[in-house]
């Protein structure tokens, strides 16, 4: 590709409204342009990367036995009513009406459409297992689209759905997808981790997320230093921590005026936060009845909402009780609440439960109890409801926990029968019985990978593409070609010789100063460059530059094409 | 690909609601499934063809110097307001609101988005000409979606847009696109014709459609038997026809009671329809004023609305006058109207004007004039307002016209400045002047090509794919493999040897009767088959079958892989 016949569209300035580095670089390097909030046009360079990513995904899905289909973007509402998601899905689901006032949605995901398809197309156990996927445009009407394509409204996703007669069969396909995802991210040259994940609103039991590690990642991931254990902090089991320098003495009530936080209490009483217990009053409304509970954690630990929600015996969304409710239940305001003497169920985090003596609110405004103990609490349940923190023991017993940031680029679920039951998707088994199918689903954020790769691979000059997804493999940069016939001849001849490599070579034939060309090629992140200049030409040489290592090397013009072909073969 | 691990989804019965053969075969061969009116899921086999089509389009667009981008499906309304199409486009444009009640459309085409992009990204003449294209999902809310994907609502289109400083430069790129389109349809192995076309609502001047010829085509195309001339009947110039056996005598009024049509008049008066003139009263409302005109044609010719609209001097949509208006203007009902004595402008088709004497309505109910002549009409304009018919002289003077049916699969336009003027898209020229850009646009109905190819290539057994777009190149059909170890061994060994051909081989490893397998492979239209059966195996042979020619031939198993590789190389 010649830059003169291409739309390079690099920018010198960093656009003001781009917060994260990938968004800044995608705009500056001419990968995307914003059309409206959360809607982006992929410029030629961005599309080349997007297509490279999609192609690797496609190859590995095919290799793993999945079969590609293509479902419509616009889906009829009745399928969503059948599955129940028409009601459950919030305003992220864009609901539209056609010219005949019939209801449709712009597909944020395709469980309903694929389940309906399999219901009609698959009637016998002989056709199973079946794993169907597509690479396609999705739409989610995010309330606050941000970070460019990282959290856009229209985006490209690979979504796969597998269908099975048994959990064992689902588990086998799930493992194949897990392995395929590992190959996909490895081939892309990304530093990634599969982590145990929450299944969230999609439903199901077992689930893994695949994260590209980057300091700017939205998710926190807990790793073990001594094993393969990795889980989203939302999900990572937190083991009981042994208390350091425990308190002693008899329980006694102390005045703690004007203290609202653990920090203030710990300072006033000169007690480590580790020896304090914080008590949170929560509420779940289930079928018009409000259920209340007290959640107790060590003062230095944070509540994990998802774990707490699962620990409580009621369905419905957990929320914090209001100040008025806290006062009525505990006889004190939030800052002075404790577990002793409450009439509501008390759930104690494992590490808090490990404290033999602790400081806690006395359920009397302005007072705490020093050296309270769990034997003072009439009845409590010990649970895991805190976030893991760095330094915790790994739940598998090997090593300690480290926390890193990650960008979620893949998510696989064992869905079970959520959709197949609601939509009556089953087949006749070998024994002639009708059996509802068991499903898995497997997503990859194809467009998001482009941004995640940049978050992980850049420097102050621009993007440093992993070779497998780079928009171009090599740039030919002739210096002042338009003033020197020799340079032009050498550059054109090299470009001609490299034509077997297809259009993976970018030939910068613009009438620009060398500095502009160097800056643009570094910004674009082309892995390899050949610079052709007068002085080296006199010696029959040119300069090779490696974008990632910064290595420079003089190479003979004679045999240069072979040198490059060898370079790009790896 | 093994059929056992694939979703073949062939149907024995022809679905009742599929009217055209391509729709029937696409359902029966498992290419698509209907999700809702005008919305189709592409099953694996259909998607393979769709991807083959898209890939040929992409390669030829790239070869012609166009650069690929990808624009969003969802577009903000303000761009459509800027271009004026928000008002002009009918209910085919699906208008939607996001969660913040902002207006958007589902893109039926992308002139606005691309013009806005080029306006910001291209600022200098040095960046021109530029030809950007995408292969992408479009949505048109057809009032009556029909013929399967041929006229669906969601479909895949290749749309390209070129930008130029001059008409000459546009003409050059237009010619490149014309040539690229010819290569595209040639490579696909389709019998196609480029034809002169109307520019319609897209605007602009020069335009060509590309039609795949098929008896079921929605469009009529006029060809010359003696030259390259080809035009959509909508557009084909109709030359004046010399009258046969002209009338003679003086004009005289004759009673024609109960005649409403030319056929009735011609029968009653024993005069050929060629010697009758029919007069149609039409109306155009322009800025609140109704303009009326009489259109006169030979009785055996049909009015061409598009030509008539262009011939009349007023803008606004042409419509037929109401019966009441006709009565007021002519003093007679429609069946008795004629050109003599009217107070409105009279437009006479060339061939009607060639009649020295003719029969026409007398503007008195129940009466016609026999042997009227144009000298009796105070003022008339001679125009081309009829459809060409088979046997007409070709307008280029070479040969005569033949009419064939075609399916429009491509359309190219010289747009001019319609969008660039409305949206202020221009650049600085070499002399520093601001110049509005001149545009071309170039569409291909990627998904429609799949249906058009089937309309042109099928027999009673199913589809006969042109090799370049076939879902699979070759089928391996082992007869009763599950009862014979030898057959299985031979089939598996062949499949293994052909693995360098990637997944273009379909290995039918189902436990099905041979008849079912033969029928499915013929229905699918796989160009080449190898049948492995006991009897031939004894002689060290197998049977090769060609889907298109029906040719069968015994081939040695020894060297069979080489035979196939050679076969598929062509």
PDB file of C-alpha atoms in Angstrom, chain A residues 162-383:
ATOM      1  CA  UNK A 162     -23.077 -24.534  22.048  1.00  0.00           C
ATOM      2  CA  UNK A 163     -25.857 -27.077  22.517  1.00  0.00           C
ATOM      3  CA  UNK A 164     -25.612 -30.377  24.375  1.00  0.00           C
ATOM      4  CA  UNK A 165     -27.545 -33.309  25.755  1.00  0.00           C
ATOM      5  CA  UNK A 166     -25.548 -33.480  28.970  1.00  0.00           C
ATOM      6  CA  UNK A 167     -23.498 -31.412  31.382  1.00  0.00           C
ATOM      7  CA  UNK A 168     -20.476 -33.637  30.621  1.00  0.00           C
ATOM      8  CA  UNK A 169     -20.718 -32.813  26.958  1.00  0.00           C
ATOM      9  CA  UNK A 170     -21.044 -29.093  27.752  1.00  0.00           C
ATOM     10  CA  UNK A 171     -17.992 -29.315  30.023  1.00  0.00           C
ATOM     11  CA  UNK A 172     -15.951 -30.875  27.208  1.00  0.00           C
ATOM     12  CA  UNK A 173     -16.911 -28.131  24.719  1.00  0.00           C
ATOM     13  CA  UNK A 174     -16.368 -25.485  27.388  1.00  0.00           C
ATOM     14  CA  UNK A 175     -12.833 -26.779  27.828  1.00  0.00           C
ATOM     15  CA  UNK A 176     -12.297 -26.702  24.041  1.00  0.00           C
ATOM     16  CA  UNK A 177     -13.415 -23.079  23.971  1.00  0.00           C
ATOM     17  CA  UNK A 178     -11.184 -22.279  26.959  1.00  0.00           C
ATOM     18  CA  UNK A 179      -8.242 -23.753  25.071  1.00  0.00           C
ATOM     19  CA  UNK A 180      -9.218 -22.005  21.827  1.00  0.00           C
ATOM     20  CA  UNK A 181      -9.380 -18.661  23.651  1.00  0.00           C
ATOM     21  CA  UNK A 182      -5.905 -19.245  25.066  1.00  0.00           C
ATOM     22  CA  UNK A 183      -4.603 -19.960  21.549  1.00  0.00           C
ATOM     23  CA  UNK A 184      -6.385 -16.867  20.193  1.00  0.00           C
ATOM     24  CA  UNK A 185      -4.813 -14.465  22.678  1.00  0.00           C
ATOM     25  CA  UNK A 186      -1.433 -16.184  22.452  1.00  0.00           C
ATOM     26  CA  UNK A 187      -1.437 -15.913  18.662  1.00  0.00           C
ATOM     27  CA  UNK A 188      -2.262 -12.225  19.012  1.00  0.00           C
ATOM     28  CA  UNK A 189       0.838 -11.815  21.167  1.00  0.00           C
ATOM     29  CA  UNK A 190      -1.083 -10.444  24.139  1.00  0.00           C
ATOM     30  CA  UNK A 191      -0.252 -10.855  27.833  1.00  0.00           C
ATOM     31  CA  UNK A 192      -3.585 -12.249  29.032  1.00  0.00           C
ATOM     32  CA  UNK A 193      -5.067 -14.315  31.874  1.00  0.00           C
ATOM     33  CA  UNK A 194      -8.124 -16.543  32.080  1.00  0.00           C
ATOM     34  CA  UNK A 195      -9.790 -15.818  35.410  1.00  0.00           C
ATOM     35  CA  UNK A 196     -12.687 -17.326  37.328  1.00  0.00           C
ATOM     36  CA  UNK A 197     -15.639 -15.006  36.873  1.00  0.00           C
ATOM     37  CA  UNK A 198     -19.125 -14.192  38.023  1.00  0.00           C
ATOM     38  CA  UNK A 199     -21.890 -15.305  35.651  1.00  0.00           C
ATOM     39  CA  UNK A 200     -23.896 -12.124  36.251  1.00  0.00           C
ATOM     40  CA  UNK A 201     -27.151 -11.518  34.415  1.00  0.00           C
ATOM     41  CA  UNK A 202     -26.418 -14.014  31.620  1.00  0.00           C
ATOM     42  CA  UNK A 203     -27.094 -16.797  34.100  1.00  0.00           C
ATOM     43  CA  UNK A 204     -25.433 -20.189  34.437  1.00  0.00           C
ATOM     44  CA  UNK A 205     -22.826 -21.658  36.743  1.00  0.00           C
ATOM     45  CA  UNK A 206     -19.196 -21.976  35.627  1.00  0.00           C
ATOM     46  CA  UNK A 207     -17.654 -18.960  33.927  1.00  0.00           C
ATOM     47  CA  UNK A 208     -14.249 -17.578  32.994  1.00  0.00           C
ATOM     48  CA  UNK A 209     -13.221 -14.160  31.818  1.00  0.00           C
ATOM     49  CA  UNK A 210     -10.169 -13.570  29.654  1.00  0.00           C
ATOM     50  CA  UNK A 211      -8.312 -10.398  30.539  1.00  0.00           C
ATOM     51  CA  UNK A 212      -5.589  -8.520  28.751  1.00  0.00           C
ATOM     52  CA  UNK A 213      -3.381  -7.212  31.534  1.00  0.00           C
ATOM     53  CA  UNK A 214      -2.923  -3.439  31.549  1.00  0.00           C
ATOM     54  CA  UNK A 215      -2.602  -0.866  34.306  1.00  0.00           C
ATOM     55  CA  UNK A 216      -5.562   1.019  32.881  1.00  0.00           C
ATOM     56  CA  UNK A 217      -7.876  -2.019  33.052  1.00  0.00           C
ATOM     57  CA  UNK A 218     -11.341  -1.514  34.532  1.00  0.00           C
ATOM     58  CA  UNK A 219     -11.249  -4.854  36.379  1.00  0.00           C
ATOM     59  CA  UNK A 220      -9.135  -5.973  39.318  1.00  0.00           C
ATOM     60  CA  UNK A 221      -7.837  -9.533  39.090  1.00  0.00           C
ATOM     61  CA  UNK A 222      -6.465 -11.603  41.951  1.00  0.00           C
ATOM     62  CA  UNK A 223      -3.517 -13.874  41.072  1.00  0.00           C
ATOM     63  CA  UNK A 224      -1.620 -16.342  43.121  1.00  0.00           C
ATOM     64  CA  UNK A 225       2.172 -15.938  43.210  1.00  0.00           C
ATOM     65  CA  UNK A 226       2.491 -19.697  43.705  1.00  0.00           C
ATOM     66  CA  UNK A 227      -0.041 -21.292  41.355  1.00  0.00           C
ATOM     67  CA  UNK A 228      -2.276 -20.802  38.290  1.00  0.00           C
ATOM     68  CA  UNK A 229      -5.091 -19.439  40.422  1.00  0.00           C
ATOM     69  CA  UNK A 230      -6.607 -16.259  38.959  1.00  0.00           C
ATOM     70  CA  UNK A 231     -10.031 -14.801  39.556  1.00  0.00           C
ATOM     71  CA  UNK A 232     -11.850 -11.552  39.129  1.00  0.00           C
ATOM     72  CA  UNK A 233     -11.709  -9.794  42.501  1.00  0.00           C
ATOM     73  CA  UNK A 234     -15.510  -9.920  42.385  1.00  0.00           C
ATOM     74  CA  UNK A 235     -15.259 -13.695  42.626  1.00  0.00           C
ATOM     75  CA  UNK A 236     -11.902 -14.553  44.258  1.00  0.00           C
ATOM     76  CA  UNK A 237     -12.335 -16.487  47.477  1.00  0.00           C
ATOM     77  CA  UNK A 238     -10.891 -14.656  50.499  1.00  0.00           C
ATOM     78  CA  UNK A 239      -9.440 -16.952  53.128  1.00  0.00           C
ATOM     79  CA  UNK A 240      -9.455 -16.167  56.867  1.00  0.00           C
ATOM     80  CA  UNK A 241      -6.507 -14.035  57.906  1.00  0.00           C
ATOM     81  CA  UNK A 242      -4.795 -14.745  61.237  1.00  0.00           C
ATOM     82  CA  UNK A 243      -5.042 -11.683  63.483  1.00  0.00           C
ATOM     83  CA  UNK A 244      -1.863  -9.836  64.453  1.00  0.00           C
ATOM     84  CA  UNK A 245      -1.365  -8.475  68.003  1.00  0.00           C
ATOM     85  CA  UNK A 246      -4.821  -9.413  69.268  1.00  0.00           C
ATOM     86  CA  UNK A 247      -6.652  -7.306  71.860  1.00  0.00           C
ATOM     87  CA  UNK A 248      -7.173  -8.590  75.355  1.00  0.00           C
ATOM     88  CA  UNK A 249      -9.168  -7.715  78.445  1.00  0.00           C
ATOM     89  CA  UNK A 250     -12.843  -7.604  79.288  1.00  0.00           C
ATOM     90  CA  UNK A 251     -15.445  -6.007  77.094  1.00  0.00           C
ATOM     91  CA  UNK A 252     -16.113  -2.408  78.146  1.00  0.00           C
ATOM     92  CA  UNK A 253     -18.098   0.463  76.622  1.00  0.00           C
ATOM     93  CA  UNK A 254     -16.030   3.517  75.687  1.00  0.00           C
ATOM     94  CA  UNK A 255     -17.186   6.943  74.584  1.00  0.00           C
ATOM     95  CA  UNK A 256     -16.274   7.643  70.941  1.00  0.00           C
ATOM     96  CA  UNK A 257     -17.914  11.005  70.278  1.00  0.00           C
ATOM     97  CA  UNK A 258     -17.834  12.422  66.730  1.00  0.00           C
ATOM     98  CA  UNK A 259     -16.407   9.255  65.198  1.00  0.00           C
ATOM     99  CA  UNK A 260     -18.092   8.175  61.985  1.00  0.00           C
ATOM    100  CA  UNK A 261     -15.464   5.964  60.393  1.00  0.00           C
ATOM    101  CA  UNK A 262     -13.237   3.052  61.337  1.00  0.00           C
ATOM    102  CA  UNK A 263     -10.218   5.312  60.823  1.00  0.00           C
ATOM    103  CA  UNK A 264     -11.511   7.812  63.378  1.00  0.00           C
ATOM    104  CA  UNK A 265     -12.331   5.098  65.947  1.00  0.00           C
ATOM    105  CA  UNK A 266      -9.026   3.339  65.458  1.00  0.00           C
ATOM    106  CA  UNK A 267      -7.136   6.607  65.901  1.00  0.00           C
ATOM    107  CA  UNK A 268      -9.136   7.675  68.954  1.00  0.00           C
ATOM    108  CA  UNK A 269      -8.759   4.328  70.706  1.00  0.00           C
ATOM    109  CA  UNK A 270      -5.254   3.681  69.344  1.00  0.00           C
ATOM    110  CA  UNK A 271      -6.321   0.303  68.006  1.00  0.00           C
ATOM    111  CA  UNK A 272      -5.337  -1.053  64.596  1.00  0.00           C
ATOM    112  CA  UNK A 273      -8.171  -1.130  62.037  1.00  0.00           C
ATOM    113  CA  UNK A 274      -7.446  -4.874  61.801  1.00  0.00           C
ATOM    114  CA  UNK A 275      -8.789  -5.198  65.349  1.00  0.00           C
ATOM    115  CA  UNK A 276     -11.959  -3.230  64.602  1.00  0.00           C
ATOM    116  CA  UNK A 277     -15.154  -4.752  63.175  1.00  0.00           C
ATOM    117  CA  UNK A 278     -17.400  -2.703  60.901  1.00  0.00           C
ATOM    118  CA  UNK A 279     -21.060  -3.591  60.750  1.00  0.00           C
ATOM    119  CA  UNK A 280     -23.172  -2.833  57.677  1.00  0.00           C
ATOM    120  CA  UNK A 281     -26.953  -3.109  57.764  1.00  0.00           C
ATOM    121  CA  UNK A 282     -28.394  -4.317  54.428  1.00  0.00           C
ATOM    122  CA  UNK A 283     -31.858  -5.023  53.119  1.00  0.00           C
ATOM    123  CA  UNK A 284     -33.335  -7.329  50.478  1.00  0.00           C
ATOM    124  CA  UNK A 285     -36.939  -6.933  49.406  1.00  0.00           C
ATOM    125  CA  UNK A 286     -38.381 -10.300  48.447  1.00  0.00           C
ATOM    126  CA  UNK A 287     -42.056 -10.528  47.491  1.00  0.00           C
ATOM    127  CA  UNK A 288     -43.008  -7.331  49.350  1.00  0.00           C
ATOM    128  CA  UNK A 289     -41.231  -8.381  52.561  1.00  0.00           C
ATOM    129  CA  UNK A 290     -38.072  -6.523  53.631  1.00  0.00           C
ATOM    130  CA  UNK A 291     -35.377  -8.794  55.056  1.00  0.00           C
ATOM    131  CA  UNK A 292     -32.566  -7.166  57.020  1.00  0.00           C
ATOM    132  CA  UNK A 293     -29.133  -8.476  57.935  1.00  0.00           C
ATOM    133  CA  UNK A 294     -25.939  -7.201  59.555  1.00  0.00           C
ATOM    134  CA  UNK A 295     -22.692  -7.815  57.659  1.00  0.00           C
ATOM    135  CA  UNK A 296     -19.512  -7.729  59.731  1.00  0.00           C
ATOM    136  CA  UNK A 297     -16.002  -7.249  58.318  1.00  0.00           C
ATOM    137  CA  UNK A 298     -12.612  -6.416  59.689  1.00  0.00           C
ATOM    138  CA  UNK A 299     -12.013  -2.679  59.639  1.00  0.00           C
ATOM    139  CA  UNK A 300      -9.261  -2.993  57.021  1.00  0.00           C
ATOM    140  CA  UNK A 301     -11.366  -5.124  54.655  1.00  0.00           C
ATOM    141  CA  UNK A 302     -13.899  -4.109  51.994  1.00  0.00           C
ATOM    142  CA  UNK A 303     -17.326  -5.596  51.420  1.00  0.00           C
ATOM    143  CA  UNK A 304     -17.739  -7.618  48.204  1.00  0.00           C
ATOM    144  CA  UNK A 305     -21.336  -6.957  47.095  1.00  0.00           C
ATOM    145  CA  UNK A 306     -21.526  -9.972  44.803  1.00  0.00           C
ATOM    146  CA  UNK A 307     -20.378 -12.424  47.478  1.00  0.00           C
ATOM    147  CA  UNK A 308     -22.681 -10.834  50.076  1.00  0.00           C
ATOM    148  CA  UNK A 309     -25.644 -11.063  47.720  1.00  0.00           C
ATOM    149  CA  UNK A 310     -24.917 -14.772  47.230  1.00  0.00           C
ATOM    150  CA  UNK A 311     -24.353 -15.388  50.971  1.00  0.00           C
ATOM    151  CA  UNK A 312     -27.752 -14.024  51.977  1.00  0.00           C
ATOM    152  CA  UNK A 313     -30.639 -16.489  51.826  1.00  0.00           C
ATOM    153  CA  UNK A 314     -33.080 -14.192  50.000  1.00  0.00           C
ATOM    154  CA  UNK A 315     -33.438 -13.420  46.316  1.00  0.00           C
ATOM    155  CA  UNK A 316     -33.841  -9.822  45.186  1.00  0.00           C
ATOM    156  CA  UNK A 317     -31.256  -7.084  44.956  1.00  0.00           C
ATOM    157  CA  UNK A 318     -29.244  -6.276  48.091  1.00  0.00           C
ATOM    158  CA  UNK A 319     -29.176  -2.619  49.172  1.00  0.00           C
ATOM    159  CA  UNK A 320     -27.962  -0.684  52.187  1.00  0.00           C
ATOM    160  CA  UNK A 321     -30.598   0.079  54.808  1.00  0.00           C
ATOM    161  CA  UNK A 322     -31.544   3.753  55.167  1.00  0.00           C
ATOM    162  CA  UNK A 323     -30.321   5.802  58.123  1.00  0.00           C
ATOM    163  CA  UNK A 324     -33.857   5.672  59.583  1.00  0.00           C
ATOM    164  CA  UNK A 325     -34.002   1.874  59.257  1.00  0.00           C
ATOM    165  CA  UNK A 326     -30.546   1.524  60.850  1.00  0.00           C
ATOM    166  CA  UNK A 327     -31.677   3.685  63.774  1.00  0.00           C
ATOM    167  CA  UNK A 328     -34.829   1.643  64.251  1.00  0.00           C
ATOM    168  CA  UNK A 329     -33.057  -1.739  64.048  1.00  0.00           C
ATOM    169  CA  UNK A 330     -29.906  -0.915  66.042  1.00  0.00           C
ATOM    170  CA  UNK A 331     -30.992   2.000  68.263  1.00  0.00           C
ATOM    171  CA  UNK A 332     -28.000   3.941  66.986  1.00  0.00           C
ATOM    172  CA  UNK A 333     -26.715   5.689  63.873  1.00  0.00           C
ATOM    173  CA  UNK A 334     -24.480   3.972  61.318  1.00  0.00           C
ATOM    174  CA  UNK A 335     -21.170   5.049  62.902  1.00  0.00           C
ATOM    175  CA  UNK A 336     -22.009   3.390  66.232  1.00  0.00           C
ATOM    176  CA  UNK A 337     -23.562   0.131  65.035  1.00  0.00           C
ATOM    177  CA  UNK A 338     -22.199  -3.258  66.172  1.00  0.00           C
ATOM    178  CA  UNK A 339     -23.149  -6.924  66.060  1.00  0.00           C
ATOM    179  CA  UNK A 340     -23.894  -7.402  69.782  1.00  0.00           C
ATOM    180  CA  UNK A 341     -27.535  -7.544  70.791  1.00  0.00           C
ATOM    181  CA  UNK A 342     -29.047  -7.203  67.298  1.00  0.00           C
ATOM    182  CA  UNK A 343     -32.369  -8.912  66.554  1.00  0.00           C
ATOM    183  CA  UNK A 344     -31.526  -9.430  62.862  1.00  0.00           C
ATOM    184  CA  UNK A 345     -29.305 -12.187  61.398  1.00  0.00           C
ATOM    185  CA  UNK A 346     -25.578 -11.444  61.616  1.00  0.00           C
ATOM    186  CA  UNK A 347     -23.188 -12.570  58.826  1.00  0.00           C
ATOM    187  CA  UNK A 348     -19.512 -12.400  59.753  1.00  0.00           C
ATOM    188  CA  UNK A 349     -16.666 -12.485  57.286  1.00  0.00           C
ATOM    189  CA  UNK A 350     -14.150 -15.272  57.898  1.00  0.00           C
ATOM    190  CA  UNK A 351     -11.327 -12.923  58.849  1.00  0.00           C
ATOM    191  CA  UNK A 352     -13.491 -10.877  61.212  1.00  0.00           C
ATOM    192  CA  UNK A 353     -14.659 -14.139  62.787  1.00  0.00           C
ATOM    193  CA  UNK A 354     -11.000 -15.015  63.459  1.00  0.00           C
ATOM    194  CA  UNK A 355     -10.681 -12.087  65.907  1.00  0.00           C
ATOM    195  CA  UNK A 356     -11.088 -13.283  69.492  1.00  0.00           C
ATOM    196  CA  UNK A 357     -11.487  -9.707  70.781  1.00  0.00           C
ATOM    197  CA  UNK A 358     -12.360  -6.606  68.753  1.00  0.00           C
ATOM    198  CA  UNK A 359     -13.651  -3.053  68.829  1.00  0.00           C
ATOM    199  CA  UNK A 360     -17.172  -2.551  67.465  1.00  0.00           C
ATOM    200  CA  UNK A 361     -20.065  -0.098  67.670  1.00  0.00           C
ATOM    201  CA  UNK A 362     -22.085  -0.355  70.915  1.00  0.00           C
ATOM    202  CA  UNK A 363     -25.463   0.335  69.251  1.00  0.00           C
ATOM    203  CA  UNK A 364     -25.616   3.547  71.242  1.00  0.00           C
ATOM    204  CA  UNK A 365     -24.766   6.843  69.563  1.00  0.00           C
ATOM    205  CA  UNK A 366     -21.210   7.949  70.392  1.00  0.00           C
ATOM    206  CA  UNK A 367     -20.140   4.676  72.027  1.00  0.00           C
ATOM    207  CA  UNK A 368     -18.107   1.651  71.002  1.00  0.00           C
ATOM    208  CA  UNK A 369     -17.335  -1.601  72.801  1.00  0.00           C
ATOM    209  CA  UNK A 370     -13.630  -2.362  73.399  1.00  0.00           C
ATOM    210  CA  UNK A 371     -12.664  -6.059  73.438  1.00  0.00           C
ATOM    211  CA  UNK A 372     -16.039  -7.426  72.419  1.00  0.00           C
ATOM    212  CA  UNK A 373     -16.060 -11.071  71.397  1.00  0.00           C
ATOM    213  CA  UNK A 374     -18.223 -13.208  69.101  1.00  0.00           C
ATOM    214  CA  UNK A 375     -19.536 -15.171  72.100  1.00  0.00           C
ATOM    215  CA  UNK A 376     -21.436 -11.958  72.976  1.00  0.00           C
ATOM    216  CA  UNK A 377     -23.388 -12.282  69.700  1.00  0.00           C
ATOM    217  CA  UNK A 378     -26.360 -14.586  70.085  1.00  0.00           C
ATOM    218  CA  UNK A 379     -26.208 -16.156  66.624  1.00  0.00           C
ATOM    219  CA  UNK A 380     -24.010 -15.498  63.630  1.00  0.00           C
ATOM    220  CA  UNK A 381     -23.055 -17.135  60.351  1.00  0.00           C
ATOM    221  CA  UNK A 382     -19.474 -17.153  59.112  1.00  0.00           C
ATOM    222  CA  UNK A 383     -19.185 -16.381  55.405  1.00  0.00           C
TER     223      UNK A 383
END
